[in-house]
Short mmCIF file of C-alpha atoms in Angstrom, two decimals:
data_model
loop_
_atom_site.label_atom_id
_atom_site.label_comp_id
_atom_site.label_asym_id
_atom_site.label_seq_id
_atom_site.Cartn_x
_atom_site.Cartn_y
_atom_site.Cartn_z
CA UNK A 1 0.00 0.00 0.00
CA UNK A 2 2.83 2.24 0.61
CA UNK A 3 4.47 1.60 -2.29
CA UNK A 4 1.91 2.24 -4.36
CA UNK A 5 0.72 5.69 -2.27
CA UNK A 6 4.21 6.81 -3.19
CA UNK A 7 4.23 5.73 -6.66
CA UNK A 8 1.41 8.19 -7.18
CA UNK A 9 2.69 10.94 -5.30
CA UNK A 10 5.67 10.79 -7.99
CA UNK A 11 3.52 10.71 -10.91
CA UNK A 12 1.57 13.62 -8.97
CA UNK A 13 4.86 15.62 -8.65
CA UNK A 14 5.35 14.97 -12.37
CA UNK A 15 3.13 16.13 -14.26
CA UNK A 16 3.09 19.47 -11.80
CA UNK A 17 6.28 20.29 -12.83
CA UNK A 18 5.86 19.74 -16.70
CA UNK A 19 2.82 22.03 -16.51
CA UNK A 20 4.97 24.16 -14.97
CA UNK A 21 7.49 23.94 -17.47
CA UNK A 22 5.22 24.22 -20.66
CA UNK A 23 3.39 27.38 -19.36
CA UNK A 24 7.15 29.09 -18.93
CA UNK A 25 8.44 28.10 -22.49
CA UNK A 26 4.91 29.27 -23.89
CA UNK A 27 5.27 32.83 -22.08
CA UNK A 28 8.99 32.89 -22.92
CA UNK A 29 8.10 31.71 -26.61
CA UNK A 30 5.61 35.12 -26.36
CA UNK A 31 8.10 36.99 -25.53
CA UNK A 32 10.53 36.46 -27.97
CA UNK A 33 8.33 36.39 -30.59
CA UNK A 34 7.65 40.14 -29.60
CA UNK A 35 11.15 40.76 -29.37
CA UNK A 36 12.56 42.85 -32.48
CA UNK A 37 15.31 40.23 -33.93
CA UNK A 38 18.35 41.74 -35.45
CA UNK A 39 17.58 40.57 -38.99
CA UNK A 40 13.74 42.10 -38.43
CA UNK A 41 16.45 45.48 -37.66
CA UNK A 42 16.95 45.80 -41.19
CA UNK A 43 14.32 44.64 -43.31
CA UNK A 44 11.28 46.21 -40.71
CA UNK A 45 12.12 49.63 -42.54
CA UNK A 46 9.10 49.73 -44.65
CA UNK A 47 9.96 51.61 -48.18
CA UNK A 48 7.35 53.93 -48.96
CA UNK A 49 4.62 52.89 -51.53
CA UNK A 50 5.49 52.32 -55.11
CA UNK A 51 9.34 53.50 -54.33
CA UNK A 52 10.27 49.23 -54.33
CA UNK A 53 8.48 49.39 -58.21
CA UNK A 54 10.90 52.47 -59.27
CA UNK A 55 13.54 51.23 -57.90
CA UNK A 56 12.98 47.88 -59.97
CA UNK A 57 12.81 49.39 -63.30
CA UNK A 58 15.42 52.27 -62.74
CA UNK A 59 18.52 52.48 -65.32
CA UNK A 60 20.65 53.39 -62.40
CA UNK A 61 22.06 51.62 -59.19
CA UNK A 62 20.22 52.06 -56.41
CA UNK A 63 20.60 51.90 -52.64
CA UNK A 64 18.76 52.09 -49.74
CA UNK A 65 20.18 52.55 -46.28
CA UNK A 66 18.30 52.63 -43.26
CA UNK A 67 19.64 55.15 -39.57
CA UNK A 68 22.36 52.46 -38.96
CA UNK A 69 24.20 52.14 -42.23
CA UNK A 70 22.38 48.61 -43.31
CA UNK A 71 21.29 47.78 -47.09
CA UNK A 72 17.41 47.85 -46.60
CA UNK A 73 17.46 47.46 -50.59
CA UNK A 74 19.98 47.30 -53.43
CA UNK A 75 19.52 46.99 -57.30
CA UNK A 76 21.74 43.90 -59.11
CA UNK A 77 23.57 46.55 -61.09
CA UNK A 78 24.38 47.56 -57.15
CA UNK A 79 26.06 44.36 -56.80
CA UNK A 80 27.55 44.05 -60.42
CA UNK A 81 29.18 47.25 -59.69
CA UNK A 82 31.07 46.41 -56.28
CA UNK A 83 29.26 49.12 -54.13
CA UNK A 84 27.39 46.88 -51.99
CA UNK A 85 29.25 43.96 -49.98
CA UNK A 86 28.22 41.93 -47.01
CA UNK A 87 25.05 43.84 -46.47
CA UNK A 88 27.04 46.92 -46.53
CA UNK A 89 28.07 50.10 -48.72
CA UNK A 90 31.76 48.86 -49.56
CA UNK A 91 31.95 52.72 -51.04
CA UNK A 92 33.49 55.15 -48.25
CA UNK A 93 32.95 58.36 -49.79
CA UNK A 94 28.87 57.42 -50.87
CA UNK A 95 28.84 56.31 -47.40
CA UNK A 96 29.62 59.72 -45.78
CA UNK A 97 27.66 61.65 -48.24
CA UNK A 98 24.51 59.17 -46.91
CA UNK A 99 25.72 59.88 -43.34
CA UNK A 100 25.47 63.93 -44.27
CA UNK A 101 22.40 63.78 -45.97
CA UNK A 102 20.38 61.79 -43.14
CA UNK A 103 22.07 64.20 -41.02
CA UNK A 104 20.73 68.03 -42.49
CA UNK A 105 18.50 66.30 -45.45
CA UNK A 106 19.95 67.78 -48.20
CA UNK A 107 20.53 66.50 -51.45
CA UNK A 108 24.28 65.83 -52.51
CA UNK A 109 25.74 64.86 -55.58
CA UNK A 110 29.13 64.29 -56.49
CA UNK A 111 31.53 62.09 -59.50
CA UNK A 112 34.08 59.40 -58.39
CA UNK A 113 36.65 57.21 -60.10
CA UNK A 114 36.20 54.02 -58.17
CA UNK A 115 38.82 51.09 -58.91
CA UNK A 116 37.49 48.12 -61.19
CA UNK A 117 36.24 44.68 -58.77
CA UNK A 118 37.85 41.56 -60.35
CA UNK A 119 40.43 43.34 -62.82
CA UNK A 120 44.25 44.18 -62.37
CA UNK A 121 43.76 46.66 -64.68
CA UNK A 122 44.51 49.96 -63.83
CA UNK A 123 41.62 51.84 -65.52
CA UNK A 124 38.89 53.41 -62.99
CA UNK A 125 35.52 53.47 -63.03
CA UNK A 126 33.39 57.11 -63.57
CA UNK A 127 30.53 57.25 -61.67
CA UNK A 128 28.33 60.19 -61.00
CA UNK A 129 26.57 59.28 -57.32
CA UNK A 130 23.74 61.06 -55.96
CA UNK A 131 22.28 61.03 -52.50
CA UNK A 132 18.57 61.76 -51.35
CA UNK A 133 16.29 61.37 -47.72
CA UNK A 134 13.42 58.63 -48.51
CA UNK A 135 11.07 59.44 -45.77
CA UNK A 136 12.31 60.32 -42.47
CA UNK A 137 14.56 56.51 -41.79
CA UNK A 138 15.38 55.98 -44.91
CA UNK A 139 18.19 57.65 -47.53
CA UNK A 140 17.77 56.58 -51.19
CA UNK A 141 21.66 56.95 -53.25
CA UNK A 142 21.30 56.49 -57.00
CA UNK A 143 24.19 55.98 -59.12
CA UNK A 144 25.02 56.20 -62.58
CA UNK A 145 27.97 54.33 -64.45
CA UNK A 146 29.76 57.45 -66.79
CA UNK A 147 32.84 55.21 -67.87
CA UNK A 148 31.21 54.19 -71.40
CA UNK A 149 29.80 58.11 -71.92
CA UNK A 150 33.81 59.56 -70.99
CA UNK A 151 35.14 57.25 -72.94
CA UNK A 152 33.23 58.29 -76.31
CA UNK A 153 33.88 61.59 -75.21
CA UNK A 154 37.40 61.21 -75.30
CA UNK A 155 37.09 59.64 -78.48
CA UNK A 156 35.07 62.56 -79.44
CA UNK A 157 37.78 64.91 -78.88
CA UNK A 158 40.44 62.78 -79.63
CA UNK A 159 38.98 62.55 -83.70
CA UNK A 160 38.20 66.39 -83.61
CA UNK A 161 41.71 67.33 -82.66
CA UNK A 162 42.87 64.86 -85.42
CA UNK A 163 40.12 65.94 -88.45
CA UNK A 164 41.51 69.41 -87.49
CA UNK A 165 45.18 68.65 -87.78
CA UNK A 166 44.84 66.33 -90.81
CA UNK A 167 42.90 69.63 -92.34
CA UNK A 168 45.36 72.30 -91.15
CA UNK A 169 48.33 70.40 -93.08
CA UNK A 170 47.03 70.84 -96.48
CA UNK A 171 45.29 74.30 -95.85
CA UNK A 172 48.35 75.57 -94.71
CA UNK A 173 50.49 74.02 -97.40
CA UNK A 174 48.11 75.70 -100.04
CA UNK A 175 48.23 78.36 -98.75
CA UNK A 176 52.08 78.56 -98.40
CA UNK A 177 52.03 77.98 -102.32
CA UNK A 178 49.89 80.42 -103.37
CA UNK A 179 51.82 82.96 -101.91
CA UNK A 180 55.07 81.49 -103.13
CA UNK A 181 52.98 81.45 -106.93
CA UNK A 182 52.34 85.40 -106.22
CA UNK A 183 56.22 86.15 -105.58
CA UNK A 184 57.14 83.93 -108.31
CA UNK A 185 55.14 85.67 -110.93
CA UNK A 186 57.78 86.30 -113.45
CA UNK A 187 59.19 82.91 -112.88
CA UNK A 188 57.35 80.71 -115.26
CA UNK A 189 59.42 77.31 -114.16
CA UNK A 190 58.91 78.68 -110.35
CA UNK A 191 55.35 79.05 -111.24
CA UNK A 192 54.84 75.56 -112.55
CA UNK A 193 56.82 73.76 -109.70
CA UNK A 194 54.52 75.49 -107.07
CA UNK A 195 51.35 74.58 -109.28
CA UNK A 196 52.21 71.35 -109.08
CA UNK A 197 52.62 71.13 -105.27
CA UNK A 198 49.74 72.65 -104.70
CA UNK A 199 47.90 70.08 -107.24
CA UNK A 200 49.23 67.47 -104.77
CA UNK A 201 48.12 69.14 -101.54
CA UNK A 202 44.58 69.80 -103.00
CA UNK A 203 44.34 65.97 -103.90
CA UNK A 204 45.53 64.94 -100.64
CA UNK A 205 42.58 67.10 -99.22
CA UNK A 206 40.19 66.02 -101.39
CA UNK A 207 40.72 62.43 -100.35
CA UNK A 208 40.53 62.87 -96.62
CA UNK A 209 37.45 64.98 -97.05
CA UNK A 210 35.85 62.40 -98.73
CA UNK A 211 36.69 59.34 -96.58
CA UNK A 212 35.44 61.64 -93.34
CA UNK A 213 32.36 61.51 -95.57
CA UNK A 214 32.64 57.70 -96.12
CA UNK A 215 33.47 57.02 -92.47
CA UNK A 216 30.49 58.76 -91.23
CA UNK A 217 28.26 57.10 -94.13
CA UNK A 218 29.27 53.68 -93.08
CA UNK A 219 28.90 54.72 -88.76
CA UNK A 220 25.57 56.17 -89.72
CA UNK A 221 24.06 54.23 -92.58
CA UNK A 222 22.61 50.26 -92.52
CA UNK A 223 24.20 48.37 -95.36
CA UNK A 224 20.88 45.71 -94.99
CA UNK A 225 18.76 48.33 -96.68
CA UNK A 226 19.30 48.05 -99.77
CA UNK A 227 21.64 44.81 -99.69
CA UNK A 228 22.15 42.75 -102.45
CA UNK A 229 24.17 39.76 -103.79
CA UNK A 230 27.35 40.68 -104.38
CA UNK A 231 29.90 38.57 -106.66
CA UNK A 232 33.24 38.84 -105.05
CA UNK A 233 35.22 38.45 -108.43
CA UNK A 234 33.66 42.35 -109.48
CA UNK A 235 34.97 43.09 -105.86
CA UNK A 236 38.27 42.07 -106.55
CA UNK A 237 38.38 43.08 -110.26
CA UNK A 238 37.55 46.51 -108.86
CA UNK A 239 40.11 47.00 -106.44
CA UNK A 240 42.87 46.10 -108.54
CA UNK A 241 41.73 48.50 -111.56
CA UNK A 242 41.68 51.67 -108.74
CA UNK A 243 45.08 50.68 -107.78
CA UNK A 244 46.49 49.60 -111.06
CA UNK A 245 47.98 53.15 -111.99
CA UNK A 246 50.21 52.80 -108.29
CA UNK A 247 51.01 49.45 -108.89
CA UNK A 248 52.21 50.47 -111.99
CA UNK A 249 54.37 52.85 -111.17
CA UNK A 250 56.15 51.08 -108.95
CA UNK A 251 56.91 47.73 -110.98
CA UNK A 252 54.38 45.89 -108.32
CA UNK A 253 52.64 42.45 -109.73
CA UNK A 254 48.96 42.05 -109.07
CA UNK A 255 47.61 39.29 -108.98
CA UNK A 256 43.93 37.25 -108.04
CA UNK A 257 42.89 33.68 -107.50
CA UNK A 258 41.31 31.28 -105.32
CA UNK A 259 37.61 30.33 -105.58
CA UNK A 260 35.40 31.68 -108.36
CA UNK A 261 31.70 32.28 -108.18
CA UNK A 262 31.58 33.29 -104.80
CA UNK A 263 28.96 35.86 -103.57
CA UNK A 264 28.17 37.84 -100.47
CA UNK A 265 25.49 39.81 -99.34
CA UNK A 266 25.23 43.67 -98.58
CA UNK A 267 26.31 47.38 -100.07
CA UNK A 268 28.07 46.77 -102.62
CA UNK A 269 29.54 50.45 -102.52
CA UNK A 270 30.76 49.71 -99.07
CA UNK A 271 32.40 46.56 -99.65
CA UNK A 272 34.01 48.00 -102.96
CA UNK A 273 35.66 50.70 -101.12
CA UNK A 274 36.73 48.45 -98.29
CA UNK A 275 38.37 45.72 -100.42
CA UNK A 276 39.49 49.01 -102.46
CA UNK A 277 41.66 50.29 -99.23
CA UNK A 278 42.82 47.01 -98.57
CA UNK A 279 44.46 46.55 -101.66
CA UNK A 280 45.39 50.16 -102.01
CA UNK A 281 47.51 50.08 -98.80
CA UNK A 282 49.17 47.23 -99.74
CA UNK A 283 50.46 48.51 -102.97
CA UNK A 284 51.36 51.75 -101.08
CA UNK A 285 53.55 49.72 -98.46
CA UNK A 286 54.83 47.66 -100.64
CA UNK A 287 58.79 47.83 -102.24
CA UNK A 288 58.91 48.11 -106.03
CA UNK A 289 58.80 45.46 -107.74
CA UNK A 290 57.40 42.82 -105.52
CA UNK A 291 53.77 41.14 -105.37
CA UNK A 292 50.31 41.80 -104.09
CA UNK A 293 47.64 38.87 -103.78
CA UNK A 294 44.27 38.42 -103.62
CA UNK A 295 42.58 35.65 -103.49
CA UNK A 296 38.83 34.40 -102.23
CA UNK A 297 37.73 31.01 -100.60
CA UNK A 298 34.86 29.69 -99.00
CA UNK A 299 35.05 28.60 -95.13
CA UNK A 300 32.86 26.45 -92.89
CA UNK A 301 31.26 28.29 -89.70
CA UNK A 302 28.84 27.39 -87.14
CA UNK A 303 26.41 30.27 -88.23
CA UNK A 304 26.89 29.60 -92.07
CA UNK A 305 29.66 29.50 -94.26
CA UNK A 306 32.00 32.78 -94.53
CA UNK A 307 33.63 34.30 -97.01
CA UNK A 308 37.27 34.94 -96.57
CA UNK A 309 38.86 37.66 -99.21
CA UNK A 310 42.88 38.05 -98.14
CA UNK A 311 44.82 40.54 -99.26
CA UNK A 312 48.49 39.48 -99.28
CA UNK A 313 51.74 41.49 -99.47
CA UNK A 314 55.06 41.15 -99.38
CA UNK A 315 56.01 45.09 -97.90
CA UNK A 316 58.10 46.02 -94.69
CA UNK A 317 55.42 44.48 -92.47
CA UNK A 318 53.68 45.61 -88.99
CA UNK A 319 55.41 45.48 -85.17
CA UNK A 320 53.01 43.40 -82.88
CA UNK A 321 52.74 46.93 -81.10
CA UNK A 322 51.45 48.77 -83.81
CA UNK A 323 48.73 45.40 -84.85
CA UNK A 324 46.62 46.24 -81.96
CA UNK A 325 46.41 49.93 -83.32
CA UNK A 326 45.99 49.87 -87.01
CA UNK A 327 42.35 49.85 -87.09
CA UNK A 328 41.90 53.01 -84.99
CA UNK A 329 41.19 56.13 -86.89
CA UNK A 330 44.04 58.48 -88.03
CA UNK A 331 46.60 55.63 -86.51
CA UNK A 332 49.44 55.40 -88.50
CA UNK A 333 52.22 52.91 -88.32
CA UNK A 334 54.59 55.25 -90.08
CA UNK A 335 53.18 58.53 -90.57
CA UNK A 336 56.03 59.91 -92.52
CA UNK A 337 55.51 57.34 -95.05
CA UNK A 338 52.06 57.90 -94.64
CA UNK A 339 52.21 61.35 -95.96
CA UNK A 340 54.55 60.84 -98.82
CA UNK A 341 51.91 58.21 -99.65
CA UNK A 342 49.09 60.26 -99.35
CA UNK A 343 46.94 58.14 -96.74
CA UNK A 344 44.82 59.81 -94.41
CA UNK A 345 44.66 57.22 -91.60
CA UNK A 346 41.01 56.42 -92.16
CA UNK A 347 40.87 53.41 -94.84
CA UNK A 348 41.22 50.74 -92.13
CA UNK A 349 38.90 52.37 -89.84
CA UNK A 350 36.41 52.23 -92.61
CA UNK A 351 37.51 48.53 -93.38
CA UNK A 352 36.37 47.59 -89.76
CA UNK A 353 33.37 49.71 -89.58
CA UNK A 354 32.08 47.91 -93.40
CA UNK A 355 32.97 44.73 -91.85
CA UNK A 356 31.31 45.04 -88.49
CA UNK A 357 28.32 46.35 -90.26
CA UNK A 358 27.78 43.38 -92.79
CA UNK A 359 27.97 41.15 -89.40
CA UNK A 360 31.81 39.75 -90.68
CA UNK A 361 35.24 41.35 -89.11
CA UNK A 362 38.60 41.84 -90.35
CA UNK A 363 41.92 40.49 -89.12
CA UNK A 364 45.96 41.02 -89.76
CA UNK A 365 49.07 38.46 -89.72
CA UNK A 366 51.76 40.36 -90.41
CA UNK A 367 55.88 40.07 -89.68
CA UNK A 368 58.27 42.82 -89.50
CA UNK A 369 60.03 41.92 -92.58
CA UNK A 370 58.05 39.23 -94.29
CA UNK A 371 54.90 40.97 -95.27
CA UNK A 372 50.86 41.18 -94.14
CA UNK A 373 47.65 39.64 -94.77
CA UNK A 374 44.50 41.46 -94.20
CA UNK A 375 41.85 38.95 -94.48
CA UNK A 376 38.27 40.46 -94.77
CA UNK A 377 35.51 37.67 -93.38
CA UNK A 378 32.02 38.15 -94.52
CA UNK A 379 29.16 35.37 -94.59
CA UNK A 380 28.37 34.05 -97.99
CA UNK A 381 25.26 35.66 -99.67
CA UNK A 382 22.09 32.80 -98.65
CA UNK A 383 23.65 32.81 -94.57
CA UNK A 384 23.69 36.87 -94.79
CA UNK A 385 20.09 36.96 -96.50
CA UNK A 386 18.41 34.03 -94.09
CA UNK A 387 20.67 36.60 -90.79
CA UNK A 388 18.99 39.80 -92.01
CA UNK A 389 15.94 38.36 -92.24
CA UNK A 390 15.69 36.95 -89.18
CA UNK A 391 17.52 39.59 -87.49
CA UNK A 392 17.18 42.88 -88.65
CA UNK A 393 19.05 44.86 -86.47
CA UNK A 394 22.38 43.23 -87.71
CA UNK A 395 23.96 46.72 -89.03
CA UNK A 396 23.81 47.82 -85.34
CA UNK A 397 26.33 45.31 -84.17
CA UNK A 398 29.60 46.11 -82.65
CA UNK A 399 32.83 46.79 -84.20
CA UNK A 400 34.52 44.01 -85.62
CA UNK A 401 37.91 42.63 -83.95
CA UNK A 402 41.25 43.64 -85.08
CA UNK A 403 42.57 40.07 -83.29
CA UNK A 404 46.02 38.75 -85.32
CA UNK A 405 45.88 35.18 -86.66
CA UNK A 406 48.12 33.39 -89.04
CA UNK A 407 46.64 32.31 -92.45
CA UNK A 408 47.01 29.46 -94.33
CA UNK A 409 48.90 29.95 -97.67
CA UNK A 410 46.53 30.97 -100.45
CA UNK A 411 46.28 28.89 -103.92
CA UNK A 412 48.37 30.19 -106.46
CA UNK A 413 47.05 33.12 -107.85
CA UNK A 414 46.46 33.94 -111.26
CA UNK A 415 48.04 37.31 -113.00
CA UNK A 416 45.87 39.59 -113.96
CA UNK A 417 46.74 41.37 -117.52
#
C-alpha cells in the first residue's frame, strides 16, 4: 500500500512540474516572438509605396540605407558594380555623403573614379553618385555608371583634334604655295613647280574629305537596306583596276585567284571601297617590284559559311605593337611614309566599320620583314540573307575585332593582264 501511495505521489509531482514547465516556455516563446530580432532590424524599414516598383525598373544603381548604415534594398547593377558587400556600402565616400544627408537632409551629388572589382587593370571606373532622404529613416543613393559616356567623349575629342590637324596640313600648305605662286610671278618654271605642289596638296585634301564623308556614311548608314548579292570576283576586279595606276608605277605584280563564283550579301559600294583600301595600302607599303595577292575562298562556320577575301603582301610588315592599333582612326604605323603616300589614316577604320556592319570582321598576320595579310571575313550571300531576315538589327552590331591570326597559304594566284 505504501508503495503504491508513493508511486502516485511521484507521478503527482510529475506532471506538476511539466505544466509548470510548458506554461514558462509558452510565455517565454511570447516573448521572444515580440522581441525585435536583429535581422527584423533591417528589413522592418518599410519603403514607402510604389518607391520598391521604381527602384525595380530604374537604369541606375540604387541603394537604400536605413539610420544604422544597413542595405534595406539594393539593385543587381548595385552588386555588379562592387558598391554593396556583405550587407554593406563597400563605397566610403557614398557612405559619408549618406551619413550627411540623413544628417541636415539635403541633397548631394558628387563624381568618383572608383577602382574596377575583379580586374588588375589599372583603368577606374566614372561614376556620378547622388544622394537623397526617402522618408524620415530611410536615404535613397542612385548611381550612374559614366565610364562608357567619358570614354566616347574622349574619343570625341580625340577625332576632332585629329580631323583638325589632318585639315590644317594641307590648308596651310596651299596656302604657303599660293603665296610662293604670287612672288614667283615672273618665274614661269617657279610658277609651274609650285602649281604642281599645290595640285598634290589639293588631292591629298580632297581624299581625306571624302573618306570623313565615307566614315560617317558607313557609322551612320545600314548596309541591310538596300543589300544585295554581291559577286566577289567584281569586288576584286575593282580593287585592282583603282590601284592599277600605283602598282604600276612602282613595278608591283597584281595578282587574283582562289575560288570563283563566290557571292556575299550587302552594299556593294561599301564593300568596294573596303576591299578598295585594302588593296590600295598594300600597294602603297609595298617595295617596287614585288607582289600583291588576292585571293577568295569559302570557309565552314557554325552560323553559315563565310567568305574569306585576303589581301596578301610582301612590304616592310607591322610590329606586334602597332597590330593592336591599325584599325583606330588616323593611326598610322609610319606617318612619314604615310604622308609621302598620301593616306589619311582612315581606310582601315572604314575597313572595320564595313565589316562590323555586314555582321563579318577583319583580321591582320603580319611580320616585320616578311609581309601582311589582311583577311576580310564576310558570310556568304544565302547565310547573310536568311541573318537579315531573321535579325534585322544586324547593321547595329559592334565593331569588328582587329585580333592577329596566321593564315594558311593561299592557292596560287592567277596574274591579272
Amino acid at each position: 500500500m505504501d508503495v503504491n501511495a508513493a508511486v502516485a505521489a511521484a507521478a503527482a509531482i510529475a506532471g506538476v512540474l511539466t505544466g509548470v514547465i510548458a506554461m514558462l516556455a509558452f510565455r517565454w516563446s511570447e516573448r521572444d516572438q515580440k522581441r525585435p530580432t536583429r535581422t527584423s532590424l533591417h528589413t522592418d524599414p518599410v519603403l514607402p509605396p510604389g518607391v520598391d516598383t521604381v527602384l525595380s525598373v530604374l537604369r541606375s544603381s540604387a541603394v537604400v540605407l536605413d539610420e544604422a548604415d544597413a542595405v534595406v534594398k539594393a539593385s543587381s547593377a548595385a552588386y555588379a558594380l562592387g558598391l554593396v558587400r556583405g550587407g554593406k556600402l563597400a563605397v566610403e565616400p557614398m557612405l559619408q555623403m549618406a551619413r550627411d544627408t540623413r544628417r541636415d537632409g539635403e541633397i548631394r551629388q558628387v563624381e568618383l573614379d572608383l577602382p574596377r572589382r575583379g580586374t588588375g587593370r589599372g583603368e577606374a571606373l566614372a561614376v556620378s553618385a547622388r544622394v537623397a532622404p526617402l522618408g524620415s529613416r530611410l536615404v535613397l543613393l542612385l548611381v550612374e555608371d559614366l565610364t562608357e559616356a567619358r570614354r566616347i567623349e574622349a574619343v570625341r575629342r580625340d577625332f576632332v583634334a585629329n580631323v583638325s590637324h589632318e585639315l590644317k596640313t594641307p590648308v596651310g600648305a596651299l596656302s604657303l604655295l599660293s603665296e610662293a605662286v604670287m612672288d614667283a610671278s615672273d618665274d614661269p618654271e617657279a610658277v609651274q613647280r609650285f602649281a604642281g605642289r599645290m595640285q598634290i596638296e589639293a588631292t591629298r585634301l580632297t581624299n581625306l574629305v571624302q573618306e570623313l564623308i565615307d566614315l560617317s556614311r558607313v557609322q551612320n548608314d545600314d548596309p541591310l537596306e538596300d543589300a544585295e548579292p554581291v559577286r566577289v570576283d567584281e569586288l576584286v576586279a575593282e580593287a585592282v583596276d583603282r590601284c592599277r595606276h600605283q602598282a604600276g608605277a612602282k613595278q608591283i605584280t597584281m595578282a587574283a585567284g582562289g575560288t570563283a563564283d563566290l557571292h556575299v550579301w550587302g552594299n556593294r559600294g561599301q564593300l568596294a571601297a573596303a576591299l578598295g583600301n585594302l588593296v590600295e595600302n598594300a600597294v602603297n607599303y609595298s617595295p617596287a617590284r614585288t607582289r600583291v595577292g588576292i585571293a577568295a575562298r569559302r570557309v565552314s562556320a557554325p552560323g553559315g559559311d563565310l567568305i574569306e577575301i585576303a589581301v596578301t603582301d610582301q612590304g616592310i610588315g607591322i610590329s606586334d605593337k602597332d597590330k593592336e592599333r591599325i584599325f583606330e582612326r588616323f593611326y598610322r604605323v609610319d606617318p612619314a611614309r604615310s604622308r609621302a603616300t598620301g593616306g589619311t589614316g582612315l581606310g582601315l577604320a572604314i575597313v572595320k566599320h564595313v565589316a562590323a556592319s555586314h555582321g563579318g570582321e577583319v583580321t591582320v598576320w603580319s611580320a616585320e620583314g616578311q609581309g601582311s595579310t589582311f583577311t576580310l571575313r564576310l558570310p556568304e550571300a544565302g547565310a547573310a540573307r536568311d541573318r537579315a531576315q531573321q535579325h534585322p538589327d544586324l547593321g547595329d552590331e559592334a565593331d569588328g575585332s582587329s585580333d592577329s591570326s596566321p593564315y594558311e597559304p593561299l592557292p596560287a594566284p592567277e596574274v591579272l593582264p
